[in-house]
Every structure is written in C-alpha cells, then in structure tokens.
Tab-separated table of C-alpha atoms in Angstrom:
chain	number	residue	atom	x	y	z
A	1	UNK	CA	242.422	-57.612	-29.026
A	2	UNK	CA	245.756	-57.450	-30.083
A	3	UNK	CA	247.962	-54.386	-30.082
A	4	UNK	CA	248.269	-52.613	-33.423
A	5	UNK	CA	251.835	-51.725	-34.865
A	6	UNK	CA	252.524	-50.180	-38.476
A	7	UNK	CA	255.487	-51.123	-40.177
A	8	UNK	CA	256.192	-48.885	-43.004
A	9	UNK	CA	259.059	-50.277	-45.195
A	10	UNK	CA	261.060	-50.449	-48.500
A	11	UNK	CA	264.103	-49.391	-50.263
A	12	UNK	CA	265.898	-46.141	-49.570
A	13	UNK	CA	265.013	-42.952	-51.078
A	14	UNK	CA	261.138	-44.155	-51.641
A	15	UNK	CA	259.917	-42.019	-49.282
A	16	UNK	CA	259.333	-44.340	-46.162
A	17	UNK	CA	259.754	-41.247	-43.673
A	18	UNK	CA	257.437	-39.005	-45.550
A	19	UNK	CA	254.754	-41.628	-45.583
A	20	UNK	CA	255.249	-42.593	-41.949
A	21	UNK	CA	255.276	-39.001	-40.821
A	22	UNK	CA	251.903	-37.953	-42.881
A	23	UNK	CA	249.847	-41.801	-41.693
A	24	UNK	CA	251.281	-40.756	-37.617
A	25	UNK	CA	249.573	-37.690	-38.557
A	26	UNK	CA	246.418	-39.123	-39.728
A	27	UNK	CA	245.815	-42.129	-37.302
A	28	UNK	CA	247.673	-40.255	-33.757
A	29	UNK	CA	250.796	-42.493	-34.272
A	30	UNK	CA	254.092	-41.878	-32.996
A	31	UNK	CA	257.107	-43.332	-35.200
A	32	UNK	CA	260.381	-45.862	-34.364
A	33	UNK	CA	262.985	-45.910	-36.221
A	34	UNK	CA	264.153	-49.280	-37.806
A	35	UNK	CA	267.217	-47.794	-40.180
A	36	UNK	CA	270.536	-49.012	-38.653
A	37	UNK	CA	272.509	-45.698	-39.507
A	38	UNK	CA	270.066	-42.965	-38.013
A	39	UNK	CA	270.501	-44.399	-34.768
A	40	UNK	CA	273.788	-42.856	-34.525
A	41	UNK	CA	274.179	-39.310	-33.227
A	42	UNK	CA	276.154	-36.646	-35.297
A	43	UNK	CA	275.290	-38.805	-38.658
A	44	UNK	CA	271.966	-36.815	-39.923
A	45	UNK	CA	272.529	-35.577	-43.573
A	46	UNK	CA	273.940	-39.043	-44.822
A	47	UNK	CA	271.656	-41.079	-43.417
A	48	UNK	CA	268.724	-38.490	-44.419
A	49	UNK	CA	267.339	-38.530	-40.958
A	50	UNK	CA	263.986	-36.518	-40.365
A	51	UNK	CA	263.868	-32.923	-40.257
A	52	UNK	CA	264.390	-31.452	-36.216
A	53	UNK	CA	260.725	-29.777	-37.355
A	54	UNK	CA	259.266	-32.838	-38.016
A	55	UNK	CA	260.590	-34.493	-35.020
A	56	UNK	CA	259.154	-31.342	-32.971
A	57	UNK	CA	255.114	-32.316	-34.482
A	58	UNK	CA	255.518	-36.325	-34.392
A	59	UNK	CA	257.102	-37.746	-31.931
A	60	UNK	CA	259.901	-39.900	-32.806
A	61	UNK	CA	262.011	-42.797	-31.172
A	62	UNK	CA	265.260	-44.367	-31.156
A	63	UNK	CA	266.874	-41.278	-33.596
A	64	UNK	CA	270.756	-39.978	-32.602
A	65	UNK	CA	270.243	-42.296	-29.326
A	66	UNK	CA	274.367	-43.310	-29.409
A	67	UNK	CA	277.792	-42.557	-30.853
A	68	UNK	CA	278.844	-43.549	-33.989
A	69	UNK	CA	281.482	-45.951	-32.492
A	70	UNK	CA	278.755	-47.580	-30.376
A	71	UNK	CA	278.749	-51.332	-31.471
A	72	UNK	CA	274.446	-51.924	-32.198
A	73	UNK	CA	273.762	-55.475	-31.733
A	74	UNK	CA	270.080	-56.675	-33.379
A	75	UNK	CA	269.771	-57.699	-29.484
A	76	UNK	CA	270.200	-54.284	-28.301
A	77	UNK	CA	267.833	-52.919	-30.741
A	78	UNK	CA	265.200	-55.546	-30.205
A	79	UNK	CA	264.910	-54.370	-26.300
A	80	UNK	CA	265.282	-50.856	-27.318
A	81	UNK	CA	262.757	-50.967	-29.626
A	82	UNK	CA	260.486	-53.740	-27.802
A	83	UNK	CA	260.276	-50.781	-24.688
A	84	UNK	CA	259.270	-47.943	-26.904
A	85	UNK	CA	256.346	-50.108	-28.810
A	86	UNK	CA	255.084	-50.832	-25.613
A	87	UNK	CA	254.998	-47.479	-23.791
A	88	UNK	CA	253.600	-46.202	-27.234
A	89	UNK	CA	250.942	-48.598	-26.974
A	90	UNK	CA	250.248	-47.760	-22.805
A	91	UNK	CA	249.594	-44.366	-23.979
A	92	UNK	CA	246.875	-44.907	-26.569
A	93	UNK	CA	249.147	-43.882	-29.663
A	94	UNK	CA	249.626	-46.528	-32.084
A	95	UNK	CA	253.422	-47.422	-33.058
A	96	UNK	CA	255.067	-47.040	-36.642
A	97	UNK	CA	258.022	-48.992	-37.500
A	98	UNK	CA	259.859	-47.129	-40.594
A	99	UNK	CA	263.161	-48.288	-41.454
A	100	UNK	CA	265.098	-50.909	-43.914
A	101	UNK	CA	267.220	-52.270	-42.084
A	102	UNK	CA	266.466	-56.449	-42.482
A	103	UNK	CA	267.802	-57.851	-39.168
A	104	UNK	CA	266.329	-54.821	-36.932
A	105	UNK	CA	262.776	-55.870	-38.807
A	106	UNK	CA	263.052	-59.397	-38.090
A	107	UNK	CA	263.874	-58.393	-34.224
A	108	UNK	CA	260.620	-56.755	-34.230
A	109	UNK	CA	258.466	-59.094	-36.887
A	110	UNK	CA	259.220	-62.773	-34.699
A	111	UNK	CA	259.880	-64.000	-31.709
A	112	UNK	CA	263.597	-63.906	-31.285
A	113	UNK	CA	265.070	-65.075	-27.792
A	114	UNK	CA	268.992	-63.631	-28.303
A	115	UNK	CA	269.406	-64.810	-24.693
A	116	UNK	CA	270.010	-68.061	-26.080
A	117	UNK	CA	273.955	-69.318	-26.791
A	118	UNK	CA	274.572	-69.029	-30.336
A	119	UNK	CA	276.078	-71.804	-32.261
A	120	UNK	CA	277.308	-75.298	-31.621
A	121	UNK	CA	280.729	-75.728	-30.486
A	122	UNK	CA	280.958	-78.050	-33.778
A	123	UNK	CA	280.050	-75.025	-36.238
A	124	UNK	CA	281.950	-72.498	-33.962
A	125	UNK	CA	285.040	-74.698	-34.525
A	126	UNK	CA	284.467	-75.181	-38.251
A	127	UNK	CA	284.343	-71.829	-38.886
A	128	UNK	CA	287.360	-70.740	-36.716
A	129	UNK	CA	289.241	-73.817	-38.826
A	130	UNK	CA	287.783	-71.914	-42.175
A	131	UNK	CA	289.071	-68.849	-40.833
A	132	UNK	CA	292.564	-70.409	-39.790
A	133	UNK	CA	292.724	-71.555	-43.569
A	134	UNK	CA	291.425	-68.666	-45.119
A	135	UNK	CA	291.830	-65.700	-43.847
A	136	UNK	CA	289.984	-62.666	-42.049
A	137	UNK	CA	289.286	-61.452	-45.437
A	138	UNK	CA	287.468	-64.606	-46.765
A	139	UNK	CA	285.866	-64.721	-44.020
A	140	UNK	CA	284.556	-60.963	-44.189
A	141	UNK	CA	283.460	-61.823	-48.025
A	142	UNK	CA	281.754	-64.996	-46.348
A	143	UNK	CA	279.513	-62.882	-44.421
A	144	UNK	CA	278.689	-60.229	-46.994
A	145	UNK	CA	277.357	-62.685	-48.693
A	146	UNK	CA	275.094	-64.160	-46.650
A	147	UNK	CA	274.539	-60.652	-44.689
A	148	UNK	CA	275.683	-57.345	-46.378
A	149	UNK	CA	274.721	-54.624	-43.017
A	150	UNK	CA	276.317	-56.768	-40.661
A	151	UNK	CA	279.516	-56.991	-42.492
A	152	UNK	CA	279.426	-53.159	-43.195
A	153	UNK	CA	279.420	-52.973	-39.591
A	154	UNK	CA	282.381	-55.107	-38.600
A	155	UNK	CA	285.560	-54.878	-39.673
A	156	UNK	CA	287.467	-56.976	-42.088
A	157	UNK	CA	290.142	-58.059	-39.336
A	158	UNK	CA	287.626	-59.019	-36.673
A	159	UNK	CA	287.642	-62.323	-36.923
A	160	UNK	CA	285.977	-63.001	-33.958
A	161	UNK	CA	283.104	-61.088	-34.900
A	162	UNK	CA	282.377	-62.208	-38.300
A	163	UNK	CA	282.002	-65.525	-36.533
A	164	UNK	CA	279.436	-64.745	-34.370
A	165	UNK	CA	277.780	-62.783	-37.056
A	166	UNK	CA	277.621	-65.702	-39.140
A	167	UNK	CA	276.114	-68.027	-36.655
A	168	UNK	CA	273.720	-65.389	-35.887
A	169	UNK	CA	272.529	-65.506	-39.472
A	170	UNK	CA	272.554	-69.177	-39.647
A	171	UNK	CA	270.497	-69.469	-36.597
A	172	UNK	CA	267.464	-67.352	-37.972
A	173	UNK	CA	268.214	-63.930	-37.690
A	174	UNK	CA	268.726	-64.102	-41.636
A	175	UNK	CA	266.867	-63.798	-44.238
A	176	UNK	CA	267.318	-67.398	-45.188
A	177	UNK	CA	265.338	-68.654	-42.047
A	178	UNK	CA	262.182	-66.614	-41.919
A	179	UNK	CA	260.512	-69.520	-42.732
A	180	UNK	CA	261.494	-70.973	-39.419
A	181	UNK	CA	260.504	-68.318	-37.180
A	182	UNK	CA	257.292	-67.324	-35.666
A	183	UNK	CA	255.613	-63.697	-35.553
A	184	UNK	CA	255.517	-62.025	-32.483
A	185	UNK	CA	252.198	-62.859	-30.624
A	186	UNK	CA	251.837	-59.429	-28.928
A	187	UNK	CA	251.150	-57.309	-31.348
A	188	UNK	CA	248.619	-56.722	-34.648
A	189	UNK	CA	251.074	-56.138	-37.557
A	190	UNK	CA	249.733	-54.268	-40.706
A	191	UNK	CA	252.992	-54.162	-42.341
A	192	UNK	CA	253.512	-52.303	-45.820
A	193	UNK	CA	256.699	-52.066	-48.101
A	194	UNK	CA	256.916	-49.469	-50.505
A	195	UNK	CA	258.010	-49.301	-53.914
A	196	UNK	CA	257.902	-47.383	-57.129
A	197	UNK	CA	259.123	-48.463	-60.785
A	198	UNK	CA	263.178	-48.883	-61.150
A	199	UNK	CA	263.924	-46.437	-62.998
A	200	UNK	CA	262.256	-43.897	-61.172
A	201	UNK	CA	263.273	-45.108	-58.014
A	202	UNK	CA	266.896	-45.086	-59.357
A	203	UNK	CA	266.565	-42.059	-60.417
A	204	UNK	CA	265.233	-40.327	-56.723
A	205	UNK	CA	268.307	-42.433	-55.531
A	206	UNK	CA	270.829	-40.022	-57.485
A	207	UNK	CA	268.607	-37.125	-56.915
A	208	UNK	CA	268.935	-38.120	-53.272
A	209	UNK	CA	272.888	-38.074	-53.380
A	210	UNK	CA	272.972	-34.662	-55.292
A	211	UNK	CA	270.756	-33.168	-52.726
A	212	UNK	CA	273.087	-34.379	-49.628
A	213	UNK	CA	275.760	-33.368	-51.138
A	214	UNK	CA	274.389	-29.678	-51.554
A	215	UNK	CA	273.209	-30.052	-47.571
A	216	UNK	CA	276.427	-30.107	-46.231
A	217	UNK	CA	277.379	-34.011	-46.321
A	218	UNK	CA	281.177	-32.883	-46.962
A	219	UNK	CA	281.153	-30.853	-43.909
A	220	UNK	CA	279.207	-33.434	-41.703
A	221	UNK	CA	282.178	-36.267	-42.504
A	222	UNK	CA	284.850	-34.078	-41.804
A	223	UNK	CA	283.133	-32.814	-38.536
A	224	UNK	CA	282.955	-36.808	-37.495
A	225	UNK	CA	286.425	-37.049	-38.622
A	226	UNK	CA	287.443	-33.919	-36.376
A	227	UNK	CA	285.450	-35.910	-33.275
A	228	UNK	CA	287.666	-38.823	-33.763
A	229	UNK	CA	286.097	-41.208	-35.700
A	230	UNK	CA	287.760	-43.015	-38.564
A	231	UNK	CA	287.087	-44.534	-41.465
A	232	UNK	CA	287.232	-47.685	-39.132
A	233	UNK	CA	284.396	-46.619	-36.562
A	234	UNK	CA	281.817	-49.245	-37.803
A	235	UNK	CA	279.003	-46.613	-38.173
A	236	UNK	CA	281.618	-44.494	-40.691
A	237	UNK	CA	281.451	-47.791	-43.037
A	238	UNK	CA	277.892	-46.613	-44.157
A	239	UNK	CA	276.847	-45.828	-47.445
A	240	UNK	CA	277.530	-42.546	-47.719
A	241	UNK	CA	280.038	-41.734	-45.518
A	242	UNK	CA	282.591	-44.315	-46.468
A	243	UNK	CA	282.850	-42.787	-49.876
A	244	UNK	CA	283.360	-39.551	-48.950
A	245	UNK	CA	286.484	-40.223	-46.891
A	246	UNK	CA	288.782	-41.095	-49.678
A	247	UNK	CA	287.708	-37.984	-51.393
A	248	UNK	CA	288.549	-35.909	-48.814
A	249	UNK	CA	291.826	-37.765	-48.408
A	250	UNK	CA	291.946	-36.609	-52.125
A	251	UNK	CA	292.193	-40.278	-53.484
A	252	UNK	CA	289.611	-39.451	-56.101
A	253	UNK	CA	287.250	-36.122	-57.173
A	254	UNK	CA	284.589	-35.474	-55.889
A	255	UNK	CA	282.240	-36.592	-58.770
A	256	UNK	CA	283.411	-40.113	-58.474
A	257	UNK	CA	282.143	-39.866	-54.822
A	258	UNK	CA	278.725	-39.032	-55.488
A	259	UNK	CA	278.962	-41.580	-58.473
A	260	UNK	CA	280.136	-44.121	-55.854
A	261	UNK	CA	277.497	-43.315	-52.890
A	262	UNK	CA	274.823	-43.252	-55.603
A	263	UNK	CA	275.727	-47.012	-57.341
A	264	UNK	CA	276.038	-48.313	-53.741
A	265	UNK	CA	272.660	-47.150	-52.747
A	266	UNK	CA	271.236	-48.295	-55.854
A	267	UNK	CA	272.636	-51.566	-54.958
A	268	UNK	CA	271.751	-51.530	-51.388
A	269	UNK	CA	267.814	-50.580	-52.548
A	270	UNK	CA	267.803	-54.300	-54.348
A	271	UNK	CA	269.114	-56.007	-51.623
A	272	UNK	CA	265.969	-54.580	-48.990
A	273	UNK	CA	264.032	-55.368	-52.165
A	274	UNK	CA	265.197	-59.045	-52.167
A	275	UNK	CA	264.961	-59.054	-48.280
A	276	UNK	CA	261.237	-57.363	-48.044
A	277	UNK	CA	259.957	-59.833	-50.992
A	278	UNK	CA	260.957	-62.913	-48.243
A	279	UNK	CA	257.922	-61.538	-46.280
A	280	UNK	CA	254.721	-63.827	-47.367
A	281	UNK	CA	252.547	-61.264	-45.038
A	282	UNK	CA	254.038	-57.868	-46.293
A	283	UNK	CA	251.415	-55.560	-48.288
A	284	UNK	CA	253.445	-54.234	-51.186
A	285	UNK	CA	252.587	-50.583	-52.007
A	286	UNK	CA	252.945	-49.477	-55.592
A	287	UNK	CA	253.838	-45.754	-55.585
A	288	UNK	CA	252.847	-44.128	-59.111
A	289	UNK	CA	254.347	-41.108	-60.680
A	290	UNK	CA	251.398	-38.607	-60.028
A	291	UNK	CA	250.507	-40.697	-56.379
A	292	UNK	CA	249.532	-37.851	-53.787
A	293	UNK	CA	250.739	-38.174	-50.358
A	294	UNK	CA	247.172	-38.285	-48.989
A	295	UNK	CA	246.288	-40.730	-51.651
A	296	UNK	CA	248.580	-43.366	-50.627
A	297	UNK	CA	247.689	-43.123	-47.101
A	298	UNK	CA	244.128	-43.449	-47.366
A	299	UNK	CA	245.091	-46.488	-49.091
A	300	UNK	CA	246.807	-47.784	-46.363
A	301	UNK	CA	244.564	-46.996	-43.919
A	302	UNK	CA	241.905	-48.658	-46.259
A	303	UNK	CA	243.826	-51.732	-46.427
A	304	UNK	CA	244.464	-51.788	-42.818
A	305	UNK	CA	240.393	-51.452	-41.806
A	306	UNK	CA	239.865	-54.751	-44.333
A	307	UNK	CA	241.650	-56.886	-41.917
C-alpha cells in the first residue's frame, strides 16, 4: 500500500493553514510547509506564518529553517521536503503539504531528477545571445512571464540566473509541462485546493493586509532592515515586504502601501489559481460563506475514504 500524503492548497488568505492545522488534528498528521516565503527565518507577520502556539500542538516542518538571504533552489526544497515526508511517514503520522508555492508543489507532486544538466548548450547560447541583445531587464520580464516566484526571487541584473531559471521552467519544472511529467510513485496523494467566491476571497485578502499591518509588519521590515538585509536580499522581494520599504524610505504614505501589498496579493491569488487549475487530479474545495471548520474537514476526509 502506498504511503498517504495530504496536500492542502490554494490561493493566499483562504485559509490553507487553518484547514491543515484542524485535518492534522483530526487524522494524527503532522504538517510541511510548501509556501516559499515562510521558510525564511525572521519573516513571520508578512508571510502570515502559523502561530508559535499552534506550532507547539502540531508539529510543523520546514518553517524559519534559513536566512532571508539564503538562495532556495526548488532542488533544495525537494530533498528538504522529500526527508521530512518520509520520517513523517516512519513514524506512523501521515504528512500534510500546505503551501502555494507552484514549483515547490511540483517538486513534491512528480518525479523530478534536478541532478540532471539543465539545458542544451544550443538554448543556453540562444538565450545568453537574447540577453546580449536585450538586456538584463528583458530578460527579467522574460521570466516573469513564464514564472512570476522565481523572478521575485532573483534579481533584475542577474543575468546568469534568469538563464538558468528559464531553462528550468522550460524543462518541466513549469507549469507549462505538467503534462510531461509523471507523479511520484511513492506516495498516495489526496490532494485538495481551496477556494471561495472572488469577491469574498478578495475581500479576506485586504482584511489580511489590514490585520498585518496592525501586528507589527512595519516593525518586522525595519528589524530585517536593521539585520542587514536590503531591499535586494531575494527573500525581501516578497509580497509584502517589498512594499513596505519604499514607505519607510518615505517614497509614498503608508496607505498606498497597504493598497499596494493588497493589489499584489490579489494578483498573486490568480496566478496559484491559474497554476492549481493545471492539476487534472486536484480536488477543488468550494469554501461557502457560513462553511464551519469541522464541516469542511469531514468533507475532506470523506472524499479521501472514497478513493
């Protein structure tokens, strides 16, 4: 019999955490984070990490693990995350993935062998001629295009980088080739994305912002400021942090920064949307205004028996 492993996903601010916590609770799991920005230490109100109490009654993996100017390949995170699952599993507890972050999922979801060279000398060299004609910048734009959290992470000027990035993506750790890759043999998935009407889910998104704002977001920039890192420390380019920078550099007030964190987050939710509908095998969960906490677990857990 196969090993079983929850992945609980969706767009930010539906209340993927809450979910995951309460179904651990139900079913003796223990959860893994899959959310590219709560990885980092130092970075917990902006990246609404779980509650310290929480942490204390569930266990939880692969939260604060490295500094914020700690370069997280998908590679990385795939053996990081590939040793925890496993050890969860050894001990009888059954793993939950929570998290948004595309390219971590994918690490997890198929079998991806990053030991492999990436690219062909012939694309390699037509993309360093691109970028010889071009530009860093065009190149950066490039790979937002195709990838929007791997160019958040790398900066515009690193040329190199965006290269590899983009072979990476072309390769099949995009969501472009998911139809080329094959699910991980070793494990049972019973994978669920979340979701709730637009509006309302726009609507918990600025909610959301007004709420880290009022829990000391201000105060946790400037302290990763005061530790050194800049507004060019990869994990600072977050949604989130990167708009509070300029405000306290005093470039704008501080209502255009929560107007700014909460349009990019509204933005970023339809782009995990777009990703998380790629999935033919993901089990959409409609939340409802009204939905109880227990409620939508049982239905998981309901769903998950009828397999």
């Amino acid at each position: 019999m196969k090993n079983t492993v929850y992945v609980i996903s969706g767009p930010t601010a539906v209340g993927k955490s809450l979910i995951a916590f309460y179904l651990a609770k139900r079913i003796g799991g223990e959860i893994v984070n899959c959310d590219s920005v709560q990885l980092y230490k130092y970075m917990d109100v902006g990246s609404a990490k779980p509650l310290e109490e929480e942490m204390r009654k569930i266990r939880h993996h692969l939260y604060s693990i490295v500094e914020p100017d700690y370069n997280m390949t998908v590679a990385t995170y795939q053996k990081l995350a590939g040793v925890v699952i496993d050890d969860i599993l050894a001990r009888g507890k059954t793993p939950i993935i929570c998290g948004g972050t595309g390219l971590y999922l994918n690490s997890i979801l198929y079998e991806m062998d990053f030991a492999k060279s990436r690219g062909t000398s012939a694309r390699r060299a037509q993309l360093e001629r691109m970028a010889e004609r071009n530009g860093s910048t065009y190149m950066h734009q490039f790979l937002e295009a195709l990838d929007p959290e791997s160019a958040a992470r790398i900066h515009p000027n690193n040329t190199r980088k965006i290269i590899r990035a983009i072979e990476a993506f072309e390769e099949g750790d995009g969501i472009g080739s998911m139809s080329k890759l094959k699910l991980n043999p070793k494990y049972d998935f019973r994978f669920y994305a979340l979701n709730m009407e637009r509006e309302w889910l726009y609507e918990r998104i600025n909610r959301r912002v007004i709420s880290l704002i009022e829990n000391g977001l201000l105060q946790e920039v400037e302290s990763l400021l005061a530790r050194g890192y800049s507004e060019d420390t990869p994990a600072m380019k977050a949604i989130g942090y990167k708009e509070i920078i300029p405000y306290l550099n005093h470039e704008y007030d501080l209502a255009t920064a929560v107007d700014e964190i909460s349009r990019n987050t509204r933005h970023y939710a339809k782009r995990q949307l777009t990703w998380l509908r790629r999935y033919d095998f993901v089990n959409w969960i409609e939340i409802q205004k009204g939905d109880t906490v227990g409620a939508i677990i049982d239905r998981l857990i309901s769903e998950s028996a009828e397999k």
